[in-house]
Amino acid sequence: MRINKNFAIAAAFFAGLIASPLMQHMVSDAYADAPGLTASITDLLAIKHDDLPKTGNPDLNARPLVVTDNATVGIQSGNVAKHIHPQTDEIQYIIEGSGSMWLGKERKDFKPGSLIVIPKGTAHAGSIVSNGPVKAIAIKIPPQGKTDTVFVD
């Protein structure tokens, strides 16, 4: 029994040595096929709420700015009901507007310059706007899937 166990461990080790370069090559090829970024400068302060496309949420307009296999960066303006993203981390940087929003089980104040870190599974949004509309940069890691928004009370 001991010989079989040692043989299995050795075989797995050598299989890993052989597979490792193949896997690195396959992963590199997959990223090489992804569209590259384009150098650009965007004046986010000049973009107004009505300049952004409407979304499925009546009070939220948004547009993607950068899309990669690993993350997206977008600009959004408006409000959306409290929700979670079970599979996506989100980072928001507030450009304009102020108020309070749900972040987990607490209401938190935000204003221009606020950086909001929202780990996947954390309830957020449902803003009470004191000065708006609220405009933010939204970073989603990994890119948010179409079914990755679950509204909560």
PDB file of C-alpha atoms in Angstrom:
ATOM      1  CA  MET A   1       0.000   0.000   0.000  1.00  0.00           C
ATOM      2  CA  ARG A   2       2.834   2.384   0.856  1.00  0.00           C
ATOM      3  CA  ILE A   3       4.512   1.854  -2.538  1.00  0.00           C
ATOM      4  CA  ASN A   4       1.259   2.650  -4.357  1.00  0.00           C
ATOM      5  CA  LYS A   5       0.791   5.859  -2.335  1.00  0.00           C
ATOM      6  CA  ASN A   6       4.367   7.017  -2.988  1.00  0.00           C
ATOM      7  CA  PHE A   7       4.005   6.150  -6.675  1.00  0.00           C
ATOM      8  CA  ALA A   8       0.765   8.159  -6.881  1.00  0.00           C
ATOM      9  CA  ILE A   9       2.415  11.186  -5.255  1.00  0.00           C
ATOM     10  CA  ALA A  10       5.417  10.975  -7.591  1.00  0.00           C
ATOM     11  CA  ALA A  11       3.170  10.562 -10.646  1.00  0.00           C
ATOM     12  CA  ALA A  12       1.093  13.588  -9.631  1.00  0.00           C
ATOM     13  CA  PHE A  13       4.268  15.642  -9.122  1.00  0.00           C
ATOM     14  CA  PHE A  14       5.637  14.774 -12.569  1.00  0.00           C
ATOM     15  CA  ALA A  15       2.247  15.358 -14.198  1.00  0.00           C
ATOM     16  CA  GLY A  16       2.248  18.826 -12.625  1.00  0.00           C
ATOM     17  CA  LEU A  17       5.712  19.538 -14.018  1.00  0.00           C
ATOM     18  CA  ILE A  18       4.547  18.602 -17.505  1.00  0.00           C
ATOM     19  CA  ALA A  19       1.183  20.368 -17.297  1.00  0.00           C
ATOM     20  CA  SER A  20       2.506  23.623 -15.816  1.00  0.00           C
ATOM     21  CA  PRO A  21       4.147  24.984 -19.011  1.00  0.00           C
ATOM     22  CA  LEU A  22       1.127  23.881 -21.053  1.00  0.00           C
ATOM     23  CA  MET A  23      -1.272  25.692 -18.705  1.00  0.00           C
ATOM     24  CA  GLN A  24       0.863  28.851 -18.702  1.00  0.00           C
ATOM     25  CA  HIS A  25       0.841  28.842 -22.503  1.00  0.00           C
ATOM     26  CA  MET A  26      -2.940  28.293 -22.648  1.00  0.00           C
ATOM     27  CA  VAL A  27      -3.647  31.092 -20.145  1.00  0.00           C
ATOM     28  CA  SER A  28      -1.268  33.501 -21.918  1.00  0.00           C
ATOM     29  CA  ASP A  29      -2.956  32.768 -25.254  1.00  0.00           C
ATOM     30  CA  ALA A  30      -6.399  33.441 -23.759  1.00  0.00           C
ATOM     31  CA  TYR A  31      -5.334  36.872 -22.490  1.00  0.00           C
ATOM     32  CA  ALA A  32      -3.571  37.653 -25.771  1.00  0.00           C
ATOM     33  CA  ASP A  33      -6.938  37.226 -27.544  1.00  0.00           C
ATOM     34  CA  ALA A  34      -8.658  39.809 -25.307  1.00  0.00           C
ATOM     35  CA  PRO A  35      -9.104  43.238 -26.904  1.00  0.00           C
ATOM     36  CA  GLY A  36      -6.403  45.676 -25.892  1.00  0.00           C
ATOM     37  CA  LEU A  37      -6.993  48.974 -24.155  1.00  0.00           C
ATOM     38  CA  THR A  38      -6.961  52.219 -26.118  1.00  0.00           C
ATOM     39  CA  ALA A  39      -5.068  55.196 -24.746  1.00  0.00           C
ATOM     40  CA  SER A  40      -7.567  57.930 -23.918  1.00  0.00           C
ATOM     41  CA  ILE A  41      -8.482  60.803 -21.614  1.00  0.00           C
ATOM     42  CA  THR A  42     -12.119  61.306 -20.595  1.00  0.00           C
ATOM     43  CA  ASP A  43     -13.409  64.441 -18.867  1.00  0.00           C
ATOM     44  CA  LEU A  44     -15.742  62.804 -16.355  1.00  0.00           C
ATOM     45  CA  LEU A  45     -16.799  66.150 -14.883  1.00  0.00           C
ATOM     46  CA  ALA A  46     -18.178  67.219 -18.280  1.00  0.00           C
ATOM     47  CA  ILE A  47     -20.463  64.163 -18.549  1.00  0.00           C
ATOM     48  CA  LYS A  48     -23.967  64.968 -17.312  1.00  0.00           C
ATOM     49  CA  HIS A  49     -26.697  62.560 -16.174  1.00  0.00           C
ATOM     50  CA  ASP A  50     -28.673  62.902 -19.421  1.00  0.00           C
ATOM     51  CA  ASP A  51     -25.519  62.262 -21.509  1.00  0.00           C
ATOM     52  CA  LEU A  52     -25.389  58.689 -20.197  1.00  0.00           C
ATOM     53  CA  PRO A  53     -27.495  55.843 -21.624  1.00  0.00           C
ATOM     54  CA  LYS A  54     -30.487  54.723 -19.579  1.00  0.00           C
ATOM     55  CA  THR A  55     -30.269  51.347 -17.842  1.00  0.00           C
ATOM     56  CA  GLY A  56     -32.911  48.825 -16.786  1.00  0.00           C
ATOM     57  CA  ASN A  57     -33.232  50.845 -13.568  1.00  0.00           C
ATOM     58  CA  PRO A  58     -35.382  53.944 -14.216  1.00  0.00           C
ATOM     59  CA  ASP A  59     -33.304  56.239 -11.959  1.00  0.00           C
ATOM     60  CA  LEU A  60     -29.841  55.094 -13.091  1.00  0.00           C
ATOM     61  CA  ASN A  61     -27.930  56.040 -16.229  1.00  0.00           C
ATOM     62  CA  ALA A  62     -24.531  54.446 -16.924  1.00  0.00           C
ATOM     63  CA  ARG A  63     -21.853  53.850 -19.522  1.00  0.00           C
ATOM     64  CA  PRO A  64     -18.856  51.506 -19.530  1.00  0.00           C
ATOM     65  CA  LEU A  65     -15.508  53.254 -19.972  1.00  0.00           C
ATOM     66  CA  VAL A  66     -13.063  50.317 -19.814  1.00  0.00           C
ATOM     67  CA  VAL A  67     -13.891  46.640 -20.288  1.00  0.00           C
ATOM     68  CA  THR A  68     -11.346  43.830 -19.815  1.00  0.00           C
ATOM     69  CA  ASP A  69     -11.542  40.139 -18.984  1.00  0.00           C
ATOM     70  CA  ASN A  70     -10.720  40.956 -15.346  1.00  0.00           C
ATOM     71  CA  ALA A  71     -12.640  44.147 -14.545  1.00  0.00           C
ATOM     72  CA  THR A  72     -14.812  46.956 -15.846  1.00  0.00           C
ATOM     73  CA  VAL A  73     -14.700  50.672 -15.147  1.00  0.00           C
ATOM     74  CA  GLY A  74     -17.823  52.698 -15.795  1.00  0.00           C
ATOM     75  CA  ILE A  75     -19.502  55.962 -14.969  1.00  0.00           C
ATOM     76  CA  GLN A  76     -22.957  55.963 -13.435  1.00  0.00           C
ATOM     77  CA  SER A  77     -25.357  58.689 -12.416  1.00  0.00           C
ATOM     78  CA  GLY A  78     -28.542  58.392 -10.407  1.00  0.00           C
ATOM     79  CA  ASN A  79     -29.805  55.863  -7.913  1.00  0.00           C
ATOM     80  CA  VAL A  80     -30.751  52.206  -7.677  1.00  0.00           C
ATOM     81  CA  ALA A  81     -32.587  50.254  -4.965  1.00  0.00           C
ATOM     82  CA  LYS A  82     -30.612  48.364  -2.306  1.00  0.00           C
ATOM     83  CA  HIS A  83     -29.029  45.224  -3.775  1.00  0.00           C
ATOM     84  CA  ILE A  84     -26.096  42.818  -3.633  1.00  0.00           C
ATOM     85  CA  HIS A  85     -23.731  41.351  -6.211  1.00  0.00           C
ATOM     86  CA  PRO A  86     -23.073  37.733  -5.145  1.00  0.00           C
ATOM     87  CA  GLN A  87     -20.079  37.306  -7.474  1.00  0.00           C
ATOM     88  CA  THR A  88     -18.687  40.802  -8.063  1.00  0.00           C
ATOM     89  CA  ASP A  89     -16.661  43.179  -5.902  1.00  0.00           C
ATOM     90  CA  GLU A  90     -17.434  46.846  -6.570  1.00  0.00           C
ATOM     91  CA  ILE A  91     -15.469  50.008  -5.881  1.00  0.00           C
ATOM     92  CA  GLN A  92     -17.119  53.406  -6.344  1.00  0.00           C
ATOM     93  CA  TYR A  93     -15.502  56.830  -6.378  1.00  0.00           C
ATOM     94  CA  ILE A  94     -17.998  59.665  -5.942  1.00  0.00           C
ATOM     95  CA  ILE A  95     -17.435  62.493  -8.442  1.00  0.00           C
ATOM     96  CA  GLU A  96     -20.569  64.583  -7.785  1.00  0.00           C
ATOM     97  CA  GLY A  97     -23.486  64.539  -5.394  1.00  0.00           C
ATOM     98  CA  SER A  98     -23.822  63.699  -1.735  1.00  0.00           C
ATOM     99  CA  GLY A  99     -26.130  61.893   0.620  1.00  0.00           C
ATOM    100  CA  SER A 100     -26.290  58.586   2.437  1.00  0.00           C
ATOM    101  CA  MET A 101     -26.518  55.009   1.228  1.00  0.00           C
ATOM    102  CA  TRP A 102     -26.784  51.495   2.559  1.00  0.00           C
ATOM    103  CA  LEU A 103     -23.426  49.792   2.985  1.00  0.00           C
ATOM    104  CA  GLY A 104     -23.949  46.457   4.661  1.00  0.00           C
ATOM    105  CA  LYS A 105     -26.425  46.928   7.525  1.00  0.00           C
ATOM    106  CA  GLU A 106     -25.624  50.605   8.075  1.00  0.00           C
ATOM    107  CA  ARG A 107     -26.403  53.890   6.365  1.00  0.00           C
ATOM    108  CA  LYS A 108     -23.197  55.728   5.494  1.00  0.00           C
ATOM    109  CA  ASP A 109     -22.706  59.311   4.317  1.00  0.00           C
ATOM    110  CA  PHE A 110     -20.852  60.021   1.073  1.00  0.00           C
ATOM    111  CA  LYS A 111     -19.732  63.127  -0.810  1.00  0.00           C
ATOM    112  CA  PRO A 112     -17.457  63.984  -3.741  1.00  0.00           C
ATOM    113  CA  GLY A 113     -14.098  62.347  -3.124  1.00  0.00           C
ATOM    114  CA  SER A 114     -15.542  59.391  -1.174  1.00  0.00           C
ATOM    115  CA  LEU A 115     -14.141  55.973  -2.083  1.00  0.00           C
ATOM    116  CA  ILE A 116     -16.654  53.207  -1.375  1.00  0.00           C
ATOM    117  CA  VAL A 117     -15.441  49.591  -1.244  1.00  0.00           C
ATOM    118  CA  ILE A 118     -18.228  47.029  -1.625  1.00  0.00           C
ATOM    119  CA  PRO A 119     -17.137  43.370  -1.273  1.00  0.00           C
ATOM    120  CA  LYS A 120     -19.279  40.843  -3.127  1.00  0.00           C
ATOM    121  CA  GLY A 121     -22.376  39.897  -1.156  1.00  0.00           C
ATOM    122  CA  THR A 122     -22.560  43.288   0.631  1.00  0.00           C
ATOM    123  CA  ALA A 123     -25.893  45.124   0.461  1.00  0.00           C
ATOM    124  CA  HIS A 124     -25.500  48.635  -0.921  1.00  0.00           C
ATOM    125  CA  ALA A 125     -27.204  51.593  -2.681  1.00  0.00           C
ATOM    126  CA  GLY A 126     -30.699  52.843  -1.894  1.00  0.00           C
ATOM    127  CA  SER A 127     -29.264  56.339  -1.601  1.00  0.00           C
ATOM    128  CA  ILE A 128     -30.985  59.259   0.041  1.00  0.00           C
ATOM    129  CA  VAL A 129     -29.595  62.123  -2.030  1.00  0.00           C
ATOM    130  CA  SER A 130     -29.043  65.485  -0.340  1.00  0.00           C
ATOM    131  CA  ASN A 131     -27.273  67.059  -3.341  1.00  0.00           C
ATOM    132  CA  GLY A 132     -27.376  65.414  -6.727  1.00  0.00           C
ATOM    133  CA  PRO A 133     -27.680  63.665  -8.981  1.00  0.00           C
ATOM    134  CA  VAL A 134     -24.954  61.385  -7.682  1.00  0.00           C
ATOM    135  CA  LYS A 135     -22.260  60.598 -10.267  1.00  0.00           C
ATOM    136  CA  ALA A 136     -19.649  57.923  -9.577  1.00  0.00           C
ATOM    137  CA  ILE A 137     -16.927  55.876 -11.179  1.00  0.00           C
ATOM    138  CA  ALA A 138     -17.854  52.205 -10.677  1.00  0.00           C
ATOM    139  CA  ILE A 139     -15.201  49.485 -10.878  1.00  0.00           C
ATOM    140  CA  LYS A 140     -16.460  45.886 -10.995  1.00  0.00           C
ATOM    141  CA  ILE A 141     -14.099  42.969 -10.312  1.00  0.00           C
ATOM    142  CA  PRO A 142     -14.619  40.618 -12.118  1.00  0.00           C
ATOM    143  CA  PRO A 143     -16.929  42.121 -14.747  1.00  0.00           C
ATOM    144  CA  GLN A 144     -20.499  41.928 -13.462  1.00  0.00           C
ATOM    145  CA  GLY A 145     -22.679  39.292 -15.105  1.00  0.00           C
ATOM    146  CA  LYS A 146     -26.227  40.096 -16.209  1.00  0.00           C
ATOM    147  CA  THR A 147     -27.698  38.004 -13.369  1.00  0.00           C
ATOM    148  CA  ASP A 148     -25.362  39.283 -10.625  1.00  0.00           C
ATOM    149  CA  THR A 149     -27.749  41.847  -9.115  1.00  0.00           C
ATOM    150  CA  VAL A 150     -30.119  40.671  -6.379  1.00  0.00           C
ATOM    151  CA  PHE A 151     -32.436  43.296  -4.882  1.00  0.00           C
ATOM    152  CA  VAL A 152     -32.897  43.141  -1.094  1.00  0.00           C
ATOM    153  CA  ASP A 153     -35.114  44.904   1.482  1.00  0.00           C
TER     154      ASP A 153
END
